[in-house]
Amino acid sequence: MSSVLLIDGHPNPESLCSALAARYTQGARSAGANVDVLALRELRFDPVLHLGYRGEQPLEPDLQQAQQRIRAASHVCLVTPLWWGSVPALLKGFFDRTLQRGWAYRYKPNGMPEGLLAGRSARVLLTTDSPGWYLRLVQGSPTERQLVRSTLRFCGLKPVRVTRFGPVHNSQPADRARWLEQAAALGGTDAARCLAAGVRPGAVVQAR
């Protein structure tokens, strides 16, 4: 059975992100995938990298388990809002602490980075208050730069697909209902894609 790890990066369990995460999970499970849900707000860890990269900061048990759960997954779905062109502090702190050098990536002798989480595909479900054209033309696609290129692909995950939901601030109940159904459909699509490809951790996933 294909293993999907869903990471809910929103600090509020009553958020639209958490509702999207629940529907994506339902869709993936209906398609036959084994879905492991990781709600970051439920973890106990210090999100601050106090020494930067100049010293070692031991991982808390919850972060050690999170690394194991990432390793066990063949597909990762990350659900997050876009705040100030970035992600919530909770999610950023999770990245800082968990995606360690030597575990998620390393540098080759020639100085080029190498992702160590290859063989896993990813999906980002992103909520935003700004329209898509504004994110692209004015903000320079912050999600593509930070999340896709500089984090997920940097660590070896690919392909990485992004689905945006918004604008949220002036959305109507019908909009949110449609987005929830879309999230469920995406869960089913991603699970079916992994199952059809026979994806296993460590295998190479080709973009399609």
JSON list of C-alpha atoms in Angstrom, two decimals:
[
{"chain": "A", "resi": 1, "resn": "MET", "atom": "CA", "xyz": [0.00, 0.00, 0.00]},
{"chain": "A", "resi": 2, "resn": "SER", "atom": "CA", "xyz": [1.27, 3.45, -0.88]},
{"chain": "A", "resi": 3, "resn": "SER", "atom": "CA", "xyz": [2.18, 5.62, 2.10]},
{"chain": "A", "resi": 4, "resn": "VAL", "atom": "CA", "xyz": [1.19, 9.29, 2.10]},
{"chain": "A", "resi": 5, "resn": "LEU", "atom": "CA", "xyz": [2.36, 11.69, 4.80]},
{"chain": "A", "resi": 6, "resn": "LEU", "atom": "CA", "xyz": [0.13, 14.73, 5.24]},
{"chain": "A", "resi": 7, "resn": "ILE", "atom": "CA", "xyz": [1.77, 17.61, 7.11]},
{"chain": "A", "resi": 8, "resn": "ASP", "atom": "CA", "xyz": [-0.69, 20.18, 8.45]},
{"chain": "A", "resi": 9, "resn": "GLY", "atom": "CA", "xyz": [1.36, 23.33, 9.02]},
{"chain": "A", "resi": 10, "resn": "HIS", "atom": "CA", "xyz": [-1.41, 25.59, 10.32]},
{"chain": "A", "resi": 11, "resn": "PRO", "atom": "CA", "xyz": [-1.37, 26.39, 14.07]},
{"chain": "A", "resi": 12, "resn": "ASN", "atom": "CA", "xyz": [-5.18, 26.54, 14.25]},
{"chain": "A", "resi": 13, "resn": "PRO", "atom": "CA", "xyz": [-7.13, 23.26, 14.09]},
{"chain": "A", "resi": 14, "resn": "GLU", "atom": "CA", "xyz": [-10.26, 25.18, 13.02]},
{"chain": "A", "resi": 15, "resn": "SER", "atom": "CA", "xyz": [-8.58, 26.69, 9.96]},
{"chain": "A", "resi": 16, "resn": "LEU", "atom": "CA", "xyz": [-9.44, 26.21, 6.31]},
{"chain": "A", "resi": 17, "resn": "CYS", "atom": "CA", "xyz": [-6.06, 24.53, 5.92]},
{"chain": "A", "resi": 18, "resn": "SER", "atom": "CA", "xyz": [-6.99, 21.88, 8.46]},
{"chain": "A", "resi": 19, "resn": "ALA", "atom": "CA", "xyz": [-10.31, 21.30, 6.71]},
{"chain": "A", "resi": 20, "resn": "LEU", "atom": "CA", "xyz": [-8.49, 20.92, 3.39]},
{"chain": "A", "resi": 21, "resn": "ALA", "atom": "CA", "xyz": [-6.07, 18.51, 5.05]},
{"chain": "A", "resi": 22, "resn": "ALA", "atom": "CA", "xyz": [-8.93, 16.38, 6.32]},
{"chain": "A", "resi": 23, "resn": "ARG", "atom": "CA", "xyz": [-10.60, 16.20, 2.91]},
{"chain": "A", "resi": 24, "resn": "TYR", "atom": "CA", "xyz": [-7.33, 15.42, 1.13]},
{"chain": "A", "resi": 25, "resn": "THR", "atom": "CA", "xyz": [-6.78, 12.61, 3.64]},
{"chain": "A", "resi": 26, "resn": "GLN", "atom": "CA", "xyz": [-10.24, 11.21, 2.99]},
{"chain": "A", "resi": 27, "resn": "GLY", "atom": "CA", "xyz": [-9.69, 11.28, -0.75]},
{"chain": "A", "resi": 28, "resn": "ALA", "atom": "CA", "xyz": [-6.32, 9.55, -0.55]},
{"chain": "A", "resi": 29, "resn": "ARG", "atom": "CA", "xyz": [-7.61, 6.86, 1.79]},
{"chain": "A", "resi": 30, "resn": "SER", "atom": "CA", "xyz": [-10.60, 6.24, -0.47]},
{"chain": "A", "resi": 31, "resn": "ALA", "atom": "CA", "xyz": [-8.15, 5.60, -3.31]},
{"chain": "A", "resi": 32, "resn": "GLY", "atom": "CA", "xyz": [-6.35, 2.95, -1.26]},
{"chain": "A", "resi": 33, "resn": "ALA", "atom": "CA", "xyz": [-3.45, 4.87, 0.25]},
{"chain": "A", "resi": 34, "resn": "ASN", "atom": "CA", "xyz": [-2.24, 4.59, 3.82]},
{"chain": "A", "resi": 35, "resn": "VAL", "atom": "CA", "xyz": [-2.26, 8.20, 5.09]},
{"chain": "A", "resi": 36, "resn": "ASP", "atom": "CA", "xyz": [-0.25, 9.33, 8.10]},
{"chain": "A", "resi": 37, "resn": "VAL", "atom": "CA", "xyz": [-1.40, 12.75, 9.37]},
{"chain": "A", "resi": 38, "resn": "LEU", "atom": "CA", "xyz": [1.21, 14.94, 11.06]},
{"chain": "A", "resi": 39, "resn": "ALA", "atom": "CA", "xyz": [-0.34, 18.06, 12.63]},
{"chain": "A", "resi": 40, "resn": "LEU", "atom": "CA", "xyz": [2.60, 20.23, 13.64]},
{"chain": "A", "resi": 41, "resn": "ARG", "atom": "CA", "xyz": [0.59, 22.09, 16.28]},
{"chain": "A", "resi": 42, "resn": "GLU", "atom": "CA", "xyz": [0.35, 18.83, 18.24]},
{"chain": "A", "resi": 43, "resn": "LEU", "atom": "CA", "xyz": [4.10, 18.29, 18.39]},
{"chain": "A", "resi": 44, "resn": "ARG", "atom": "CA", "xyz": [6.24, 19.34, 21.33]},
{"chain": "A", "resi": 45, "resn": "PHE", "atom": "CA", "xyz": [9.44, 20.95, 20.08]},
{"chain": "A", "resi": 46, "resn": "ASP", "atom": "CA", "xyz": [11.39, 24.20, 20.14]},
{"chain": "A", "resi": 47, "resn": "PRO", "atom": "CA", "xyz": [11.04, 25.79, 16.69]},
{"chain": "A", "resi": 48, "resn": "VAL", "atom": "CA", "xyz": [14.05, 28.06, 17.25]},
{"chain": "A", "resi": 49, "resn": "LEU", "atom": "CA", "xyz": [17.43, 26.95, 15.91]},
{"chain": "A", "resi": 50, "resn": "HIS", "atom": "CA", "xyz": [19.31, 28.63, 18.77]},
{"chain": "A", "resi": 51, "resn": "LEU", "atom": "CA", "xyz": [22.85, 27.97, 17.56]},
{"chain": "A", "resi": 52, "resn": "GLY", "atom": "CA", "xyz": [22.11, 28.38, 13.88]},
{"chain": "A", "resi": 53, "resn": "TYR", "atom": "CA", "xyz": [24.25, 25.87, 12.01]},
{"chain": "A", "resi": 54, "resn": "ARG", "atom": "CA", "xyz": [27.29, 26.31, 14.26]},
{"chain": "A", "resi": 55, "resn": "GLY", "atom": "CA", "xyz": [26.34, 23.73, 16.83]},
{"chain": "A", "resi": 56, "resn": "GLU", "atom": "CA", "xyz": [24.20, 20.66, 17.46]},
{"chain": "A", "resi": 57, "resn": "GLN", "atom": "CA", "xyz": [20.71, 20.98, 18.89]},
{"chain": "A", "resi": 58, "resn": "PRO", "atom": "CA", "xyz": [19.37, 17.51, 19.77]},
{"chain": "A", "resi": 59, "resn": "LEU", "atom": "CA", "xyz": [16.02, 16.65, 18.27]},
{"chain": "A", "resi": 60, "resn": "GLU", "atom": "CA", "xyz": [13.05, 16.24, 20.57]},
{"chain": "A", "resi": 61, "resn": "PRO", "atom": "CA", "xyz": [11.32, 12.81, 20.44]},
{"chain": "A", "resi": 62, "resn": "ASP", "atom": "CA", "xyz": [8.48, 14.24, 18.34]},
{"chain": "A", "resi": 63, "resn": "LEU", "atom": "CA", "xyz": [10.95, 15.50, 15.72]},
{"chain": "A", "resi": 64, "resn": "GLN", "atom": "CA", "xyz": [12.81, 12.19, 15.71]},
{"chain": "A", "resi": 65, "resn": "GLN", "atom": "CA", "xyz": [9.51, 10.46, 15.00]},
{"chain": "A", "resi": 66, "resn": "ALA", "atom": "CA", "xyz": [8.69, 13.06, 12.34]},
{"chain": "A", "resi": 67, "resn": "GLN", "atom": "CA", "xyz": [11.91, 12.20, 10.51]},
{"chain": "A", "resi": 68, "resn": "GLN", "atom": "CA", "xyz": [10.98, 8.51, 10.61]},
{"chain": "A", "resi": 69, "resn": "ARG", "atom": "CA", "xyz": [7.53, 9.31, 9.25]},
{"chain": "A", "resi": 70, "resn": "ILE", "atom": "CA", "xyz": [8.99, 11.35, 6.39]},
{"chain": "A", "resi": 71, "resn": "ARG", "atom": "CA", "xyz": [11.36, 8.49, 5.55]},
{"chain": "A", "resi": 72, "resn": "ALA", "atom": "CA", "xyz": [8.48, 6.02, 5.48]},
{"chain": "A", "resi": 73, "resn": "ALA", "atom": "CA", "xyz": [6.42, 8.08, 3.04]},
{"chain": "A", "resi": 74, "resn": "SER", "atom": "CA", "xyz": [6.36, 7.77, -0.73]},
{"chain": "A", "resi": 75, "resn": "HIS", "atom": "CA", "xyz": [4.39, 11.01, -1.11]},
{"chain": "A", "resi": 76, "resn": "VAL", "atom": "CA", "xyz": [4.23, 14.11, 1.09]},
{"chain": "A", "resi": 77, "resn": "CYS", "atom": "CA", "xyz": [1.34, 16.57, 1.10]},
{"chain": "A", "resi": 78, "resn": "LEU", "atom": "CA", "xyz": [2.08, 19.86, 2.82]},
{"chain": "A", "resi": 79, "resn": "VAL", "atom": "CA", "xyz": [-0.86, 22.07, 3.78]},
{"chain": "A", "resi": 80, "resn": "THR", "atom": "CA", "xyz": [-0.08, 25.66, 4.74]},
{"chain": "A", "resi": 81, "resn": "PRO", "atom": "CA", "xyz": [-1.29, 29.24, 4.48]},
{"chain": "A", "resi": 82, "resn": "LEU", "atom": "CA", "xyz": [0.82, 31.91, 2.83]},
{"chain": "A", "resi": 83, "resn": "TRP", "atom": "CA", "xyz": [1.62, 34.56, 5.44]},
{"chain": "A", "resi": 84, "resn": "TRP", "atom": "CA", "xyz": [3.78, 37.56, 4.54]},
{"chain": "A", "resi": 85, "resn": "GLY", "atom": "CA", "xyz": [5.11, 35.76, 1.49]},
{"chain": "A", "resi": 86, "resn": "SER", "atom": "CA", "xyz": [6.21, 32.81, 3.60]},
{"chain": "A", "resi": 87, "resn": "VAL", "atom": "CA", "xyz": [4.86, 30.07, 5.85]},
{"chain": "A", "resi": 88, "resn": "PRO", "atom": "CA", "xyz": [3.79, 30.22, 9.52]},
{"chain": "A", "resi": 89, "resn": "ALA", "atom": "CA", "xyz": [6.57, 30.30, 12.11]},
{"chain": "A", "resi": 90, "resn": "LEU", "atom": "CA", "xyz": [5.50, 26.85, 13.29]},
{"chain": "A", "resi": 91, "resn": "LEU", "atom": "CA", "xyz": [6.17, 25.31, 9.88]},
{"chain": "A", "resi": 92, "resn": "LYS", "atom": "CA", "xyz": [9.36, 27.28, 9.29]},
{"chain": "A", "resi": 93, "resn": "GLY", "atom": "CA", "xyz": [10.66, 26.13, 12.67]},
{"chain": "A", "resi": 94, "resn": "PHE", "atom": "CA", "xyz": [9.80, 22.54, 11.79]},
{"chain": "A", "resi": 95, "resn": "PHE", "atom": "CA", "xyz": [11.84, 22.86, 8.60]},
{"chain": "A", "resi": 96, "resn": "ASP", "atom": "CA", "xyz": [14.76, 24.47, 10.45]},
{"chain": "A", "resi": 97, "resn": "ARG", "atom": "CA", "xyz": [14.90, 21.76, 13.08]},
{"chain": "A", "resi": 98, "resn": "THR", "atom": "CA", "xyz": [13.93, 18.63, 11.13]},
{"chain": "A", "resi": 99, "resn": "LEU", "atom": "CA", "xyz": [15.53, 19.01, 7.68]},
{"chain": "A", "resi": 100, "resn": "GLN", "atom": "CA", "xyz": [19.04, 18.58, 9.00]},
{"chain": "A", "resi": 101, "resn": "ARG", "atom": "CA", "xyz": [22.21, 18.54, 6.96]},
{"chain": "A", "resi": 102, "resn": "GLY", "atom": "CA", "xyz": [23.31, 14.94, 6.55]},
{"chain": "A", "resi": 103, "resn": "TRP", "atom": "CA", "xyz": [19.73, 13.74, 6.87]},
{"chain": "A", "resi": 104, "resn": "ALA", "atom": "CA", "xyz": [17.68, 15.76, 4.35]},
{"chain": "A", "resi": 105, "resn": "TYR", "atom": "CA", "xyz": [20.57, 17.04, 2.22]},
{"chain": "A", "resi": 106, "resn": "ARG", "atom": "CA", "xyz": [24.33, 17.16, 1.93]},
{"chain": "A", "resi": 107, "resn": "TYR", "atom": "CA", "xyz": [26.98, 18.96, -0.06]},
{"chain": "A", "resi": 108, "resn": "LYS", "atom": "CA", "xyz": [29.04, 17.16, -2.67]},
{"chain": "A", "resi": 109, "resn": "PRO", "atom": "CA", "xyz": [32.83, 17.63, -2.88]},
{"chain": "A", "resi": 110, "resn": "ASN", "atom": "CA", "xyz": [32.25, 20.19, -5.65]},
{"chain": "A", "resi": 111, "resn": "GLY", "atom": "CA", "xyz": [30.08, 22.25, -3.29]},
{"chain": "A", "resi": 112, "resn": "MET", "atom": "CA", "xyz": [26.76, 21.47, -4.97]},
{"chain": "A", "resi": 113, "resn": "PRO", "atom": "CA", "xyz": [23.84, 20.38, -2.78]},
{"chain": "A", "resi": 114, "resn": "GLU", "atom": "CA", "xyz": [22.33, 16.91, -3.03]},
{"chain": "A", "resi": 115, "resn": "GLY", "atom": "CA", "xyz": [18.86, 16.09, -1.72]},
{"chain": "A", "resi": 116, "resn": "LEU", "atom": "CA", "xyz": [18.72, 12.95, 0.40]},
{"chain": "A", "resi": 117, "resn": "LEU", "atom": "CA", "xyz": [14.93, 12.54, 0.34]},
{"chain": "A", "resi": 118, "resn": "ALA", "atom": "CA", "xyz": [14.76, 11.56, -3.33]},
{"chain": "A", "resi": 119, "resn": "GLY", "atom": "CA", "xyz": [12.14, 9.04, -4.35]},
{"chain": "A", "resi": 120, "resn": "ARG", "atom": "CA", "xyz": [9.26, 10.98, -2.84]},
{"chain": "A", "resi": 121, "resn": "SER", "atom": "CA", "xyz": [6.77, 13.18, -4.65]},
{"chain": "A", "resi": 122, "resn": "ALA", "atom": "CA", "xyz": [5.06, 16.14, -3.01]},
{"chain": "A", "resi": 123, "resn": "ARG", "atom": "CA", "xyz": [1.94, 18.25, -3.16]},
{"chain": "A", "resi": 124, "resn": "VAL", "atom": "CA", "xyz": [1.50, 21.69, -1.56]},
{"chain": "A", "resi": 125, "resn": "LEU", "atom": "CA", "xyz": [-2.02, 22.84, -0.70]},
{"chain": "A", "resi": 126, "resn": "LEU", "atom": "CA", "xyz": [-1.72, 26.59, -0.20]},
{"chain": "A", "resi": 127, "resn": "THR", "atom": "CA", "xyz": [-4.29, 29.06, 1.05]},
{"chain": "A", "resi": 128, "resn": "THR", "atom": "CA", "xyz": [-3.80, 32.73, 0.27]},
{"chain": "A", "resi": 129, "resn": "ASP", "atom": "CA", "xyz": [-5.64, 36.03, 0.46]},
{"chain": "A", "resi": 130, "resn": "SER", "atom": "CA", "xyz": [-3.95, 37.33, -2.70]},
{"chain": "A", "resi": 131, "resn": "PRO", "atom": "CA", "xyz": [-5.02, 36.38, -6.24]},
{"chain": "A", "resi": 132, "resn": "GLY", "atom": "CA", "xyz": [-2.69, 34.21, -8.27]},
{"chain": "A", "resi": 133, "resn": "TRP", "atom": "CA", "xyz": [-1.72, 36.95, -10.73]},
{"chain": "A", "resi": 134, "resn": "TYR", "atom": "CA", "xyz": [-0.60, 39.20, -7.85]},
{"chain": "A", "resi": 135, "resn": "LEU", "atom": "CA", "xyz": [1.56, 36.45, -6.36]},
{"chain": "A", "resi": 136, "resn": "ARG", "atom": "CA", "xyz": [3.24, 35.88, -9.71]},
{"chain": "A", "resi": 137, "resn": "LEU", "atom": "CA", "xyz": [3.67, 39.42, -11.03]},
{"chain": "A", "resi": 138, "resn": "VAL", "atom": "CA", "xyz": [4.10, 41.46, -7.86]},
{"chain": "A", "resi": 139, "resn": "GLN", "atom": "CA", "xyz": [5.55, 39.07, -5.29]},
{"chain": "A", "resi": 140, "resn": "GLY", "atom": "CA", "xyz": [7.53, 36.91, -7.69]},
{"chain": "A", "resi": 141, "resn": "SER", "atom": "CA", "xyz": [5.89, 33.57, -6.84]},
{"chain": "A", "resi": 142, "resn": "PRO", "atom": "CA", "xyz": [7.13, 33.26, -3.22]},
{"chain": "A", "resi": 143, "resn": "THR", "atom": "CA", "xyz": [5.76, 29.74, -2.87]},
{"chain": "A", "resi": 144, "resn": "GLU", "atom": "CA", "xyz": [7.71, 28.53, -5.89]},
{"chain": "A", "resi": 145, "resn": "ARG", "atom": "CA", "xyz": [10.92, 30.09, -4.62]},
{"chain": "A", "resi": 146, "resn": "GLN", "atom": "CA", "xyz": [10.80, 29.19, -0.94]},
{"chain": "A", "resi": 147, "resn": "LEU", "atom": "CA", "xyz": [8.73, 26.03, -0.62]},
{"chain": "A", "resi": 148, "resn": "VAL", "atom": "CA", "xyz": [9.18, 24.29, -3.96]},
{"chain": "A", "resi": 149, "resn": "ARG", "atom": "CA", "xyz": [12.70, 25.14, -5.10]},
{"chain": "A", "resi": 150, "resn": "SER", "atom": "CA", "xyz": [14.49, 26.08, -1.88]},
{"chain": "A", "resi": 151, "resn": "THR", "atom": "CA", "xyz": [13.01, 23.47, 0.46]},
{"chain": "A", "resi": 152, "resn": "LEU", "atom": "CA", "xyz": [11.24, 20.47, -1.06]},
{"chain": "A", "resi": 153, "resn": "ARG", "atom": "CA", "xyz": [13.21, 20.09, -4.30]},
{"chain": "A", "resi": 154, "resn": "PHE", "atom": "CA", "xyz": [16.39, 21.08, -2.48]},
{"chain": "A", "resi": 155, "resn": "CYS", "atom": "CA", "xyz": [15.88, 18.02, -0.27]},
{"chain": "A", "resi": 156, "resn": "GLY", "atom": "CA", "xyz": [15.22, 15.78, -3.29]},
{"chain": "A", "resi": 157, "resn": "LEU", "atom": "CA", "xyz": [11.43, 15.59, -3.42]},
{"chain": "A", "resi": 158, "resn": "LYS", "atom": "CA", "xyz": [10.03, 15.71, -6.95]},
{"chain": "A", "resi": 159, "resn": "PRO", "atom": "CA", "xyz": [7.85, 16.30, -8.71]},
{"chain": "A", "resi": 160, "resn": "VAL", "atom": "CA", "xyz": [6.33, 18.96, -6.46]},
{"chain": "A", "resi": 161, "resn": "ARG", "atom": "CA", "xyz": [2.85, 20.12, -7.41]},
{"chain": "A", "resi": 162, "resn": "VAL", "atom": "CA", "xyz": [1.24, 23.25, -5.95]},
{"chain": "A", "resi": 163, "resn": "THR", "atom": "CA", "xyz": [-2.49, 23.91, -5.69]},
{"chain": "A", "resi": 164, "resn": "ARG", "atom": "CA", "xyz": [-3.62, 27.34, -4.48]},
{"chain": "A", "resi": 165, "resn": "PHE", "atom": "CA", "xyz": [-6.93, 28.13, -2.80]},
{"chain": "A", "resi": 166, "resn": "GLY", "atom": "CA", "xyz": [-8.01, 31.74, -2.64]},
{"chain": "A", "resi": 167, "resn": "PRO", "atom": "CA", "xyz": [-8.49, 34.54, -2.21]},
{"chain": "A", "resi": 168, "resn": "VAL", "atom": "CA", "xyz": [-9.75, 33.34, 1.18]},
{"chain": "A", "resi": 169, "resn": "HIS", "atom": "CA", "xyz": [-10.60, 36.65, 2.89]},
{"chain": "A", "resi": 170, "resn": "ASN", "atom": "CA", "xyz": [-13.62, 37.39, 0.70]},
{"chain": "A", "resi": 171, "resn": "SER", "atom": "CA", "xyz": [-14.56, 33.81, -0.16]},
{"chain": "A", "resi": 172, "resn": "GLN", "atom": "CA", "xyz": [-18.13, 32.57, 0.09]},
{"chain": "A", "resi": 173, "resn": "PRO", "atom": "CA", "xyz": [-19.39, 29.27, 1.55]},
{"chain": "A", "resi": 174, "resn": "ALA", "atom": "CA", "xyz": [-19.80, 27.93, -1.98]},
{"chain": "A", "resi": 175, "resn": "ASP", "atom": "CA", "xyz": [-16.14, 28.71, -2.72]},
{"chain": "A", "resi": 176, "resn": "ARG", "atom": "CA", "xyz": [-14.95, 26.85, 0.34]},
{"chain": "A", "resi": 177, "resn": "ALA", "atom": "CA", "xyz": [-17.18, 23.90, -0.38]},
{"chain": "A", "resi": 178, "resn": "ARG", "atom": "CA", "xyz": [-15.72, 23.71, -3.89]},
{"chain": "A", "resi": 179, "resn": "TRP", "atom": "CA", "xyz": [-12.17, 23.90, -2.53]},
{"chain": "A", "resi": 180, "resn": "LEU", "atom": "CA", "xyz": [-12.83, 21.10, -0.07]},
{"chain": "A", "resi": 181, "resn": "GLU", "atom": "CA", "xyz": [-14.12, 18.87, -2.85]},
{"chain": "A", "resi": 182, "resn": "GLN", "atom": "CA", "xyz": [-11.07, 19.77, -4.93]},
{"chain": "A", "resi": 183, "resn": "ALA", "atom": "CA", "xyz": [-8.79, 18.78, -2.04]},
{"chain": "A", "resi": 184, "resn": "ALA", "atom": "CA", "xyz": [-10.51, 15.40, -1.78]},
{"chain": "A", "resi": 185, "resn": "ALA", "atom": "CA", "xyz": [-10.13, 14.85, -5.52]},
{"chain": "A", "resi": 186, "resn": "LEU", "atom": "CA", "xyz": [-6.44, 15.76, -5.36]},
{"chain": "A", "resi": 187, "resn": "GLY", "atom": "CA", "xyz": [-5.93, 13.27, -2.54]},
{"chain": "A", "resi": 188, "resn": "GLY", "atom": "CA", "xyz": [-7.45, 10.55, -4.67]},
{"chain": "A", "resi": 189, "resn": "THR", "atom": "CA", "xyz": [-5.42, 11.56, -7.73]},
{"chain": "A", "resi": 190, "resn": "ASP", "atom": "CA", "xyz": [-2.12, 11.65, -5.86]},
{"chain": "A", "resi": 191, "resn": "ALA", "atom": "CA", "xyz": [-2.77, 8.34, -4.14]},
{"chain": "A", "resi": 192, "resn": "ALA", "atom": "CA", "xyz": [-3.74, 6.68, -7.42]},
{"chain": "A", "resi": 193, "resn": "ARG", "atom": "CA", "xyz": [-0.63, 8.08, -9.11]},
{"chain": "A", "resi": 194, "resn": "CYS", "atom": "CA", "xyz": [1.62, 6.65, -6.40]},
{"chain": "A", "resi": 195, "resn": "LEU", "atom": "CA", "xyz": [-0.13, 3.29, -6.44]},
{"chain": "A", "resi": 196, "resn": "ALA", "atom": "CA", "xyz": [0.07, 3.05, -10.24]},
{"chain": "A", "resi": 197, "resn": "ALA", "atom": "CA", "xyz": [3.76, 3.90, -10.21]},
{"chain": "A", "resi": 198, "resn": "GLY", "atom": "CA", "xyz": [4.49, 1.44, -7.43]},
{"chain": "A", "resi": 199, "resn": "VAL", "atom": "CA", "xyz": [6.30, 4.21, -5.58]},
{"chain": "A", "resi": 200, "resn": "ARG", "atom": "CA", "xyz": [8.49, 3.16, -2.67]},
{"chain": "A", "resi": 201, "resn": "PRO", "atom": "CA", "xyz": [10.75, 5.30, -0.49]},
{"chain": "A", "resi": 202, "resn": "GLY", "atom": "CA", "xyz": [14.11, 5.40, -2.19]},
{"chain": "A", "resi": 203, "resn": "ALA", "atom": "CA", "xyz": [12.67, 4.95, -5.68]},
{"chain": "A", "resi": 204, "resn": "VAL", "atom": "CA", "xyz": [12.98, 7.72, -8.25]},
{"chain": "A", "resi": 205, "resn": "VAL", "atom": "CA", "xyz": [9.81, 9.61, -9.13]},
{"chain": "A", "resi": 206, "resn": "GLN", "atom": "CA", "xyz": [9.72, 11.14, -12.59]},
{"chain": "A", "resi": 207, "resn": "ALA", "atom": "CA", "xyz": [7.66, 14.28, -13.22]},
{"chain": "A", "resi": 208, "resn": "ARG", "atom": "CA", "xyz": [4.66, 13.81, -15.50]}
]
